[in-house]
Coordinates of C-alpha atoms in Angstrom, one line a residue:
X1361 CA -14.6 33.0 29.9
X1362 CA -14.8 30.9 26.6
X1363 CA -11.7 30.2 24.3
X1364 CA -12.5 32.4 21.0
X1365 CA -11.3 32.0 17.8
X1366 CA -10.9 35.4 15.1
X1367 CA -11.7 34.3 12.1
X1368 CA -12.6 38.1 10.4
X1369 CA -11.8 38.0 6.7
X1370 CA -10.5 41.8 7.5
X1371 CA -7.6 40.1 9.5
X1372 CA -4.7 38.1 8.2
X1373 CA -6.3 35.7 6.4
X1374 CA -6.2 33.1 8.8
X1375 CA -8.0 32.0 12.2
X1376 CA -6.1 32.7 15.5
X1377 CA -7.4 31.2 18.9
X1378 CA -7.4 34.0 21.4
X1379 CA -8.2 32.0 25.3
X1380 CA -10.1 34.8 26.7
X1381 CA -9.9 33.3 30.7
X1382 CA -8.7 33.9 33.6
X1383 CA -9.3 36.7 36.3
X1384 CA -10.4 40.0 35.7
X1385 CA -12.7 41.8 32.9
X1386 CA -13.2 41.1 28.9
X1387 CA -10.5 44.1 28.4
X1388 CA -7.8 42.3 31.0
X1389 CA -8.5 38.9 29.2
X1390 CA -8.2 39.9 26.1
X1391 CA -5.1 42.1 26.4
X1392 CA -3.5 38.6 28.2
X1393 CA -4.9 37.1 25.1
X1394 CA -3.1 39.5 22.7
X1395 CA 0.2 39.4 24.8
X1396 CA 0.3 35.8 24.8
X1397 CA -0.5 35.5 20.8
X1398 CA 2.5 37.7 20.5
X1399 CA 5.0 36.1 23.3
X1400 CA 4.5 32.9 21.1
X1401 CA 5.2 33.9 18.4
X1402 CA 1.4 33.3 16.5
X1403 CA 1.3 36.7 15.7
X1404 CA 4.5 37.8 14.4
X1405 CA 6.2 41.3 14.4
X1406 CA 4.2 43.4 11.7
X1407 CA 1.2 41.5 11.6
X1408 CA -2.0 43.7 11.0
X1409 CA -4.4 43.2 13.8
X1410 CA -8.4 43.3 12.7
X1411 CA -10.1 46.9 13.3
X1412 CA -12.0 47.4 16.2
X1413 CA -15.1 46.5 14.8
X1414 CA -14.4 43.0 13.5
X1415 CA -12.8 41.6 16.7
X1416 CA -15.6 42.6 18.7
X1417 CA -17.8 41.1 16.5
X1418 CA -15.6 38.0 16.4
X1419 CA -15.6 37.5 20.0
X1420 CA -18.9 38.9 21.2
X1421 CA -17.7 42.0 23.0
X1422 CA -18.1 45.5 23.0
X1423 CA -16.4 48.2 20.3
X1424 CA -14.7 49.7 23.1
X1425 CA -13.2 46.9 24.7
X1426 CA -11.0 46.4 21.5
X1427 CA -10.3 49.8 21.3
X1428 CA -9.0 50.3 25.3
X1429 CA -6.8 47.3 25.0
X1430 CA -5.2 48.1 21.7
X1431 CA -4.0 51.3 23.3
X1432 CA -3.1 49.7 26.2
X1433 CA -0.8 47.0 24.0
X1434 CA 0.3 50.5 22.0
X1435 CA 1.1 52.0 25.2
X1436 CA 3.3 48.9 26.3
X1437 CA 5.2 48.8 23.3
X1438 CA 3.5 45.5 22.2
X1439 CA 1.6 47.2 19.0
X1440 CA 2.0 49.9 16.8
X1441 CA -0.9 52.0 15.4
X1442 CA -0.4 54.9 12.7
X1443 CA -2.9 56.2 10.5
X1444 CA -3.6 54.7 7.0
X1445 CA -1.9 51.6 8.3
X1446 CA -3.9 50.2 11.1
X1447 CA -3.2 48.7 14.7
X1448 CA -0.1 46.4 13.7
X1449 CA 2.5 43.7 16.2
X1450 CA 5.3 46.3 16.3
X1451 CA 8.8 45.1 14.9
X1452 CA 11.2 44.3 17.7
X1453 CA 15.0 44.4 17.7
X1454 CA 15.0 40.8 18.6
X1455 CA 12.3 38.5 17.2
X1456 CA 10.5 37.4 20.3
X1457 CA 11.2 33.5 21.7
X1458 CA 8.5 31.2 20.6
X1459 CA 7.2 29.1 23.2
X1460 CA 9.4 26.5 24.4
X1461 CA 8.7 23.5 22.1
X1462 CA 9.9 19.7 22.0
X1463 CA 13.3 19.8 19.9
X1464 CA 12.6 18.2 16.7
X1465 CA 15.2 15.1 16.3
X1466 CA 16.1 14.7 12.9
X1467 CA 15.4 11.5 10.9
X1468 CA 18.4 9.5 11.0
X1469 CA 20.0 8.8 8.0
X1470 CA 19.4 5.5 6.7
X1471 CA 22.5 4.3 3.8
X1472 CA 20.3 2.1 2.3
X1473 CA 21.7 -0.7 0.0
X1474 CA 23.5 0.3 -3.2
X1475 CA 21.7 -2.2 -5.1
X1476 CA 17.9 -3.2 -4.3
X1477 CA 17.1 -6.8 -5.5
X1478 CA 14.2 -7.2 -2.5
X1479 CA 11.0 -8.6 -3.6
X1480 CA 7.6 -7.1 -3.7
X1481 CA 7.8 -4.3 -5.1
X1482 CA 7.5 -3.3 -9.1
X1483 CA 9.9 -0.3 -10.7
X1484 CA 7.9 2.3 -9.5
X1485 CA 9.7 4.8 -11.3
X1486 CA 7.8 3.3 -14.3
X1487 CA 4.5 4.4 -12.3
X1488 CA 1.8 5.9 -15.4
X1489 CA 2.2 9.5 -14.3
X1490 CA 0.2 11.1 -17.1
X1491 CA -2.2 8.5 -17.6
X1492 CA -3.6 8.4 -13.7
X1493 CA -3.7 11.8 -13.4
X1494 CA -5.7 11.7 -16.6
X1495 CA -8.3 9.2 -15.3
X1496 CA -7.9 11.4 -12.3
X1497 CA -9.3 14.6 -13.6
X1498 CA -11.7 12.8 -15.8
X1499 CA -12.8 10.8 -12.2
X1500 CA -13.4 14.2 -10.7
X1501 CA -14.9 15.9 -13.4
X1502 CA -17.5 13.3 -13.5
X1503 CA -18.1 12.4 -10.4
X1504 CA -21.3 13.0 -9.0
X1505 CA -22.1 15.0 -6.3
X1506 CA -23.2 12.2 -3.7
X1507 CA -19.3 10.7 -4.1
X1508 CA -18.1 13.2 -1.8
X1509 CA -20.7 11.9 1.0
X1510 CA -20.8 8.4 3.2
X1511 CA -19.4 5.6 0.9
X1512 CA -20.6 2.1 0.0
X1513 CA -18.8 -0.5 2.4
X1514 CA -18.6 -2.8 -0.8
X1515 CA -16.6 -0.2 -3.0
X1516 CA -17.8 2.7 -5.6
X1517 CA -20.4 0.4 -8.3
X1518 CA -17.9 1.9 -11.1
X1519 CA -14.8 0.2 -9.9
X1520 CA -16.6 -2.8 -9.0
X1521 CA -18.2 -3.0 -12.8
X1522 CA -15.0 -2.3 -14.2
X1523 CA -13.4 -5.3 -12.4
X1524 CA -16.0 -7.7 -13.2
X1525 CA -15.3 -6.8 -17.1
X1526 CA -11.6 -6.5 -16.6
X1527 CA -11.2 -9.8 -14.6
X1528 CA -13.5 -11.6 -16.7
X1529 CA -11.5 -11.4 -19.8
X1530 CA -8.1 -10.9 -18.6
X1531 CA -8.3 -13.7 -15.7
X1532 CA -11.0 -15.9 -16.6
X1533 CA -13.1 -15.0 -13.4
X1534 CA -16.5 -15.7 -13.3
X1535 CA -18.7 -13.2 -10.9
X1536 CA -20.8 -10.0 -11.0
X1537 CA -20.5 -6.3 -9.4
X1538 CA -22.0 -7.1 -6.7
X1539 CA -19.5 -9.9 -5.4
X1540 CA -16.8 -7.8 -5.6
X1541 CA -15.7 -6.4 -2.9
X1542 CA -13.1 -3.2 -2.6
X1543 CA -10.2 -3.3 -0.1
X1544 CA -7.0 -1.9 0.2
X1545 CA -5.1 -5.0 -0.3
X1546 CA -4.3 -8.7 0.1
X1547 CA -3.8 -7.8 3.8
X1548 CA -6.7 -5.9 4.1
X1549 CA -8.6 -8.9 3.1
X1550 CA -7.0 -11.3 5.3
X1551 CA -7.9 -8.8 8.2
X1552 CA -11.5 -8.7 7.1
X1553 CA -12.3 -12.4 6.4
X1554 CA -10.1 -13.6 9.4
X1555 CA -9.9 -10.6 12.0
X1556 CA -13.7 -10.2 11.8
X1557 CA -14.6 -13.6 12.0
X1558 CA -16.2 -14.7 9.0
X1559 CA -13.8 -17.5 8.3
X1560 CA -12.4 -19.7 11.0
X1561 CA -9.2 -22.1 10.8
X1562 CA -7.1 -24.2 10.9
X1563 CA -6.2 -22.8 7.5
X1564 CA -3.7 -24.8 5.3
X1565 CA -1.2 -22.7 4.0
X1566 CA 1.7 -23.3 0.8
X1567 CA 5.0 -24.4 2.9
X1568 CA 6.9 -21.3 1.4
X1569 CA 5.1 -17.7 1.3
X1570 CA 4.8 -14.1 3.3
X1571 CA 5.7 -14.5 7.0
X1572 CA 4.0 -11.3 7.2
X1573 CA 0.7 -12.9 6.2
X1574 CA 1.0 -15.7 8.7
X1575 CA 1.5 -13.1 11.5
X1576 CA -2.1 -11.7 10.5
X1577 CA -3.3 -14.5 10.2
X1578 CA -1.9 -15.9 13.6
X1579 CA -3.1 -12.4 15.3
X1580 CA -6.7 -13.6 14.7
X1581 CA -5.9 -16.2 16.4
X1582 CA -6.1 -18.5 12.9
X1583 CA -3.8 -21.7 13.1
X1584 CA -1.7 -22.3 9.8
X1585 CA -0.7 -25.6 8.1
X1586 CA 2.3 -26.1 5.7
X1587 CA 1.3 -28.1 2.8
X1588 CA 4.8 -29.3 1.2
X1589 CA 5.4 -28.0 -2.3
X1590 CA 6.7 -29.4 -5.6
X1591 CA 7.4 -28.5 -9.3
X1592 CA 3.9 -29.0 -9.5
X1593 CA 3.1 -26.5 -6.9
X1594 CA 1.4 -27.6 -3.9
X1595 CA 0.5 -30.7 -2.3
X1596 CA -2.9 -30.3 -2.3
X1597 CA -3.7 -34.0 -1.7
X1598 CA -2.5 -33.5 1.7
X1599 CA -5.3 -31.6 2.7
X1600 CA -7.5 -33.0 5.6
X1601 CA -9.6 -31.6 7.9
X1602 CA -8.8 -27.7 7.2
X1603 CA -11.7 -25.4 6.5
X1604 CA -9.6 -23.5 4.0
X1605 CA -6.4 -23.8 2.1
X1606 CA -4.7 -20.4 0.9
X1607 CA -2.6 -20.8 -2.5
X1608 CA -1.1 -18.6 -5.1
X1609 CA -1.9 -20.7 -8.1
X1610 CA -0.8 -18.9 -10.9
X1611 CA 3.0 -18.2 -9.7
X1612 CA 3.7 -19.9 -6.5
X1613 CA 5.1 -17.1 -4.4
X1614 CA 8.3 -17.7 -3.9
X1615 CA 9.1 -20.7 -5.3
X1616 CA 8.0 -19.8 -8.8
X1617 CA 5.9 -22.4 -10.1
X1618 CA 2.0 -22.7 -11.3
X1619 CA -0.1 -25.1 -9.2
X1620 CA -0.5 -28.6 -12.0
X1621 CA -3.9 -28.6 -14.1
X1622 CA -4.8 -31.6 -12.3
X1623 CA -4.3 -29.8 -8.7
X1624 CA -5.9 -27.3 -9.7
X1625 CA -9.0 -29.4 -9.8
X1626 CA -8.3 -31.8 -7.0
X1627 CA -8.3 -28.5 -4.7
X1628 CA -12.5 -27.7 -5.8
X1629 CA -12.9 -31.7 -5.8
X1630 CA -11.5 -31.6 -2.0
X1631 CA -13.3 -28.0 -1.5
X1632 CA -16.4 -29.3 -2.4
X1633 CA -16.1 -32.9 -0.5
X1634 CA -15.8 -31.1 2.7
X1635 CA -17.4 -27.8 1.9
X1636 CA -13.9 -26.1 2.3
X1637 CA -13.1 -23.2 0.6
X1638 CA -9.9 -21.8 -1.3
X1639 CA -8.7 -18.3 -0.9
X1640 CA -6.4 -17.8 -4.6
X1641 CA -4.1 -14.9 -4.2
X1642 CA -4.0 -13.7 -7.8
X1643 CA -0.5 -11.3 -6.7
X1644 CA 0.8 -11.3 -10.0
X1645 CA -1.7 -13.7 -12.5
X1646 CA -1.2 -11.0 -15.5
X1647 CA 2.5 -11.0 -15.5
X1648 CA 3.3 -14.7 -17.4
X1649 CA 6.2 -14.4 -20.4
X1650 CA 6.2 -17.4 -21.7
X1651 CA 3.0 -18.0 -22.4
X1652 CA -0.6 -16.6 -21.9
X1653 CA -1.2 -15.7 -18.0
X1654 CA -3.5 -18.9 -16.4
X1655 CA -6.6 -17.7 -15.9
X1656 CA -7.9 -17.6 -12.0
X1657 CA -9.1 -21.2 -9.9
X1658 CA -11.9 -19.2 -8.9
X1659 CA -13.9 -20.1 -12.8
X1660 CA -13.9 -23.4 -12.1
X1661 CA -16.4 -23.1 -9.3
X1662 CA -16.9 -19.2 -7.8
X1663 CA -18.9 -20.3 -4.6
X1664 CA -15.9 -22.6 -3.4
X1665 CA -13.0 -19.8 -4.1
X1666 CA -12.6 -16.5 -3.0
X1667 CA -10.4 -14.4 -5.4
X1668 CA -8.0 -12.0 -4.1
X1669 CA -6.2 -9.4 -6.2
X1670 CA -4.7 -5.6 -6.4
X1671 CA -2.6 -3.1 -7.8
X1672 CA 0.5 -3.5 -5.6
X1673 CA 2.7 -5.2 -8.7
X1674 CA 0.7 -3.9 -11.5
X1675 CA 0.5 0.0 -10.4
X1676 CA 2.0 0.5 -7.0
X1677 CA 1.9 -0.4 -3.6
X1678 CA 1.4 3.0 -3.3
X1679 CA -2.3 2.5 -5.0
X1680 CA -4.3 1.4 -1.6
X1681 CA -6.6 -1.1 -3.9
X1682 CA -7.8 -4.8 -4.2
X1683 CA -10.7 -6.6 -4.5
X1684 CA -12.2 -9.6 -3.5
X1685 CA -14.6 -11.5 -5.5
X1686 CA -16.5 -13.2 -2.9
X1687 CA -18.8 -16.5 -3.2
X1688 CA -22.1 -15.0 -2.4
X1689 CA -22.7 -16.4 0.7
X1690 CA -20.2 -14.7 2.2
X1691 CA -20.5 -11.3 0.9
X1692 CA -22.9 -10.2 3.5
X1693 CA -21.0 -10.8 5.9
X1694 CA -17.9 -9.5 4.9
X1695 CA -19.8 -5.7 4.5
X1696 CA -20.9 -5.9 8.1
X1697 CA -17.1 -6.4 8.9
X1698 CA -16.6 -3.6 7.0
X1699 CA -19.4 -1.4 8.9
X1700 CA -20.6 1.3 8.0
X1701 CA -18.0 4.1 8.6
X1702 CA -15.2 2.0 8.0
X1703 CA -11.7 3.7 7.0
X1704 CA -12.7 2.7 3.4
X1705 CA -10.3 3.3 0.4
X1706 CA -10.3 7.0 -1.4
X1707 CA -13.4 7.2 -3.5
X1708 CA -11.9 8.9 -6.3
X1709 CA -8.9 6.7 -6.2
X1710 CA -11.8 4.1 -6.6
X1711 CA -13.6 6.4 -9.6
X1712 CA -9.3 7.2 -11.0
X1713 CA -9.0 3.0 -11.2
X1714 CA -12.6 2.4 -12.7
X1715 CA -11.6 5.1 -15.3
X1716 CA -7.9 3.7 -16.0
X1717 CA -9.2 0.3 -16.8
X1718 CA -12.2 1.4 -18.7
X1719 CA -10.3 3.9 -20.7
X1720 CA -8.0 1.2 -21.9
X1721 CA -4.9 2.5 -19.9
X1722 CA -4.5 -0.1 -17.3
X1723 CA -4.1 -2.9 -20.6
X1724 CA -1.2 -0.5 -21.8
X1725 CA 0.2 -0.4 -18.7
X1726 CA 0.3 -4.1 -18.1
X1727 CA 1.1 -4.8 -21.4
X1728 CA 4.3 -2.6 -21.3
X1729 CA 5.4 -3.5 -18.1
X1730 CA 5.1 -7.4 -19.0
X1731 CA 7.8 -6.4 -22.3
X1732 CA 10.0 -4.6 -19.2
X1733 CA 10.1 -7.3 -17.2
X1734 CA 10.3 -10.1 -19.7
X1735 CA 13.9 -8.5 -20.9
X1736 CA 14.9 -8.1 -17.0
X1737 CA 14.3 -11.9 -16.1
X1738 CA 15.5 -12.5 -19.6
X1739 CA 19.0 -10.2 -18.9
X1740 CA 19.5 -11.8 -15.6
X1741 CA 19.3 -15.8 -17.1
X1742 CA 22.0 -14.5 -19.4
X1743 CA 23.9 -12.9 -17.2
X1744 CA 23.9 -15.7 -15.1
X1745 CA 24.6 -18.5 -17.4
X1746 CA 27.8 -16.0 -18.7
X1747 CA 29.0 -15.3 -15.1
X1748 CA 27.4 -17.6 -12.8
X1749 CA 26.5 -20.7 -14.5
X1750 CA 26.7 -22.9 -11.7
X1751 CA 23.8 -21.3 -10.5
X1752 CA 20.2 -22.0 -11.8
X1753 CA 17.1 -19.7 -12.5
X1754 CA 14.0 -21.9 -11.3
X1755 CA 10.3 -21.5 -11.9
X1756 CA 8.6 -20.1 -14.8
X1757 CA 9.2 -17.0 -16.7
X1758 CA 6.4 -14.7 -14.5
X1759 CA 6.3 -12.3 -12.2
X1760 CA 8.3 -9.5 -10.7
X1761 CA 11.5 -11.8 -9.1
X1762 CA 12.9 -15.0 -9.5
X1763 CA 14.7 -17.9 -7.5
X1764 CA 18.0 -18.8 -8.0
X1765 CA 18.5 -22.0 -6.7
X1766 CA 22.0 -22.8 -5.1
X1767 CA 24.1 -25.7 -4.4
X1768 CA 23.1 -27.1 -0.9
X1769 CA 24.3 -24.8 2.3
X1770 CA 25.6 -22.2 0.3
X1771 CA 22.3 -19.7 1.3
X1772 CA 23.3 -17.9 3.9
X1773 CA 26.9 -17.3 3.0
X1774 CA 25.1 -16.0 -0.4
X1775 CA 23.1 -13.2 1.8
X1776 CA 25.9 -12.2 3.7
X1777 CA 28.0 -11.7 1.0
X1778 CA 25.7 -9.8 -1.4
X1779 CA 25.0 -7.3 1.3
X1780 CA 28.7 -7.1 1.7
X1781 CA 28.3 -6.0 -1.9
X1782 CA 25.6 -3.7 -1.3
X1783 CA 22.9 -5.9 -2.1
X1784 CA 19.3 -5.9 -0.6
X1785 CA 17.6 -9.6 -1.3
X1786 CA 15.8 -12.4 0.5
X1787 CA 17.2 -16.1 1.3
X1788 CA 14.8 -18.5 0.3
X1789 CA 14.6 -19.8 3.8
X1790 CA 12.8 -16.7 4.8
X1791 CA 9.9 -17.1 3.8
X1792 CA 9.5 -20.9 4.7
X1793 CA 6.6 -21.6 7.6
X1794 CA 8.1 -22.1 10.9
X1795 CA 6.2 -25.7 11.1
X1796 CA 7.0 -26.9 7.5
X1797 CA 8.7 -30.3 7.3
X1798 CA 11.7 -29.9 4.7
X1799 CA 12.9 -27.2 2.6
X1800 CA 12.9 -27.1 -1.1
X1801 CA 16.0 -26.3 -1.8
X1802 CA 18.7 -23.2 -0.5
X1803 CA 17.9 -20.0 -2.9
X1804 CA 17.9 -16.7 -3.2
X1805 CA 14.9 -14.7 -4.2
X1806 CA 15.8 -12.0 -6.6
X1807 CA 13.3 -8.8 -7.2
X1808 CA 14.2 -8.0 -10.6
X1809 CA 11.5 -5.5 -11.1
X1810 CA 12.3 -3.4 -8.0
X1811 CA 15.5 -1.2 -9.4
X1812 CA 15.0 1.3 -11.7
X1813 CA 16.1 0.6 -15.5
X1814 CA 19.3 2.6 -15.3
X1815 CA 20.2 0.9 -12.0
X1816 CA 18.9 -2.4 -12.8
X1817 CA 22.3 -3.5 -15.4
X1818 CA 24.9 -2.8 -12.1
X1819 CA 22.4 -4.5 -9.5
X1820 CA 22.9 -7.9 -12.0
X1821 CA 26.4 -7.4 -12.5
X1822 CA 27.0 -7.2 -8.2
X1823 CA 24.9 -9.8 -7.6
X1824 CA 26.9 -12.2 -10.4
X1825 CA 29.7 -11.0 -8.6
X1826 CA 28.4 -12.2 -5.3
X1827 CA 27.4 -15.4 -5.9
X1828 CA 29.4 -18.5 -4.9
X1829 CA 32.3 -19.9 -6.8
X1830 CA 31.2 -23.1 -8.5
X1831 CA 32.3 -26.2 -6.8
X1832 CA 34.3 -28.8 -8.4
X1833 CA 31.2 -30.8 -9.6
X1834 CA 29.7 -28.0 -10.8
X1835 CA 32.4 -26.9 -13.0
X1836 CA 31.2 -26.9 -16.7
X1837 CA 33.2 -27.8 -20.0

């Protein structure tokens, strides 16, 4: 006989799968049924069964066949039935044993670090609450009925409009809604352009950045090529016979530094030579504190550049969303990577981000964070220059973390002995490409966004503590 499932809305409230099989008739199967519900424990002692009527109708049998194995169950001891109160799993002395289940192992406990310093990540206690719940609702109450069918592969038109505006003025990107497309990330992106074929390498690559971007990257079976860096950034003339070069021109990630004006336009003069293309990942662009943020490569020539952006230091990492702005030959192709029933980003996160930039709230946001994290980098340079002069704060004022550069050989005694203190941060030399021919120096990279603001005054004053003694060269009148 056919599994069943009771579903009456005279009955607990709830559905309950009764397998109505094995030998003998509808009454002996579904008494097995009942007793086996009980034994394990999915209908619990005093748990009012359906009347006679609605289980039969539930599972297609007869009025009678409900009523002969209730009084069988009764009989047994199984149910209890009393009038006014209905046909009811009678209460046992002893709850009955579940059915043996795999023991669940608890998490183990993790002691984390006392003091977080890791990059990547922004204060996410400082996370707009009340605003995104606000753009939430709104996003909801809007939204039109067709949002809660099949998706566009390119992203909800809304978000997409909203970018173009907000990108536009904020980064100097030149492009149109339908360029943009949605994604969940910088990583998505690299999946999608690389993983699904539309771009090919060799790919040159900045000597110092994400290991866990080169791994994606090398999963597609993409090869990667350092290009050496400098205080202006990189070496762009080194370029040869790549078909792409990947940069993070506004804030070199790690080393801190904006790619020179006239790199930036030696990189479209070598992308347009050789019909090359530059991906720009724009991680941080709107986060600049000593000056205005540099606007994005990609508006000095949008069909050689493929812009790259998303929430993860702005909002959250939390807040699955990015964006490409794609040269238009290419965003065709990218959508039929996509497919059509792709695992797509939330569609009312979408509709939420559209209404949080439009609204104005994702300007406040950005605009507050920038003071926060202006007087962190700005606390930490003093700190340092009090406690740890010796040791240098390199790159421009931007971003969420900075690199302290140390004397030479001195890195990974610095590591060990911060997380002696209880401190989480990178060596510089983590994040250099395997293949790269020199470092740039022995650092540390400090994520001065990542602590909450009550924890963030203790995290500077271990890591001062940690730091090397000045040598005798380096000693300071």
């Amino acid at each position: 006989m056919a599994n069943s499932w009771v579903n009456s809305a005279e009955r607990i409230g709830s559905d309950l799968h009764l397998e109505m099989s094995g030998p003998g008739g509808r009454r002996t199967a579904l008494i097995r049924a009942l007793r086996e519900a009980v034994r394990d424990g999915r209908l619990a002692p005093g748990t009012r069964l359906p009347p006679y009527r609605s289980l039969a109708a539930d599972l297609g049998v007869a009025r009678n066949t409900v009523a002969d194995a209730y009084a069988e169950l009764v009989a047994e001891g199984w149910l209890t039935a009393r009038q006014g109160s209905g046909t009811r799993v009678a209460e046992r002395a002893e709850p009955l044993r579940p059915a043996a289940r795999v023991p669940k192992r608890a998490p183990p406990r993790v002691r984390g670090p006392r003091h977080n310093l890791l990059q990547g990540t922004p204060d996410v206690s400082a996370f707009p609450r009340a605003a995104w719940l606000a753009s939430y609702r709104r996003a909801l109450q809007q939204a039109p009925n067709e949002v809660f069918g099949p998706g566009d592969p390119a992203g909800r038109a809304e978000l997409r409009e909203a970018l173009g505006e907000y990108l536009a003025r904020a980064r100097g990107v030149r492009t149109e809604p339908g360029r943009i497309v949605i994604c969940s990330g910088f990583a998505h992106a690299l999946r999608l352009l690389f993983g699904g074929g539309v771009l090919r390498g060799p790919l040159a690559v900045e000597a110092y950045g994400l290991g866990f971007h080169r791994e994606i990257l090398a999963d597609a079976g993409v090869r990667t090529v350092p290009l050496p860096l400098d205080e202006h950034g990189a070496q762009v003339d080194r370029l040869g016979r790549e078909r792409a070069v990947l940069l993070t021109p506004a804030h070199q990630f790690p080393t801190g530094g904006p790619l020179h004006p006239a790199r930036r336009a030696a990189v479209i003069d070598w992308a347009r030579a050789r019909n090359g293309l530059v991906l720009e990942d724009d991680y941080d662009g709107e986060f600049r504190y000593d000056r205005r943020p540099v606007g994005a490569v990609q508006g000095l020539d949008p069909e050689r550049v493929i812009h790259i952006g998303s929430v993860s230091k702005s909002l959250s990492p939390a807040v699955r969303l990015g964006w490409m702005v794609l040269p238009a030959r290419y965003v065709e192709d990218v959508l039929a990577v996509k497919g059509e029933r792709e695992a797509w980003v939330s569609v009312l996160d979408q509709l939420s981000l559209a209404d949080f930039i439009v609204s104005g709230s994702y300007d406040r946001h950005v605009r507050r964070m920038r003071q926060r994290y202006r007087s962190r980098r700005d606390r930490l340079v003093a700190a340092l220059a009090e406690h740890a002069p010796q040791v240098e704060v390199t790159g421009v004022a931007a971003g969420l973390h900075a690199v302290l550069r140390l004397p030479p050989g001195t890195e990974a005694s610095a590591v060990k002995a911060a997380a002696w203190q209880g401190i989480a941060l990178d060596g510089l030399a983590a994040f250099r490409h395997p293949d790269a021919d020199m470092a740039v120096s022995d650092g540390l990279v400090v994520g001065y966004a990542t602590p909450s603001e009550h924890a963030y005054g203790p995290a500077v004053e271990a890591l001062c503590g940690a730091l090397p003694p000045p040598s005798t060269g380096d000693a300071r009148p």
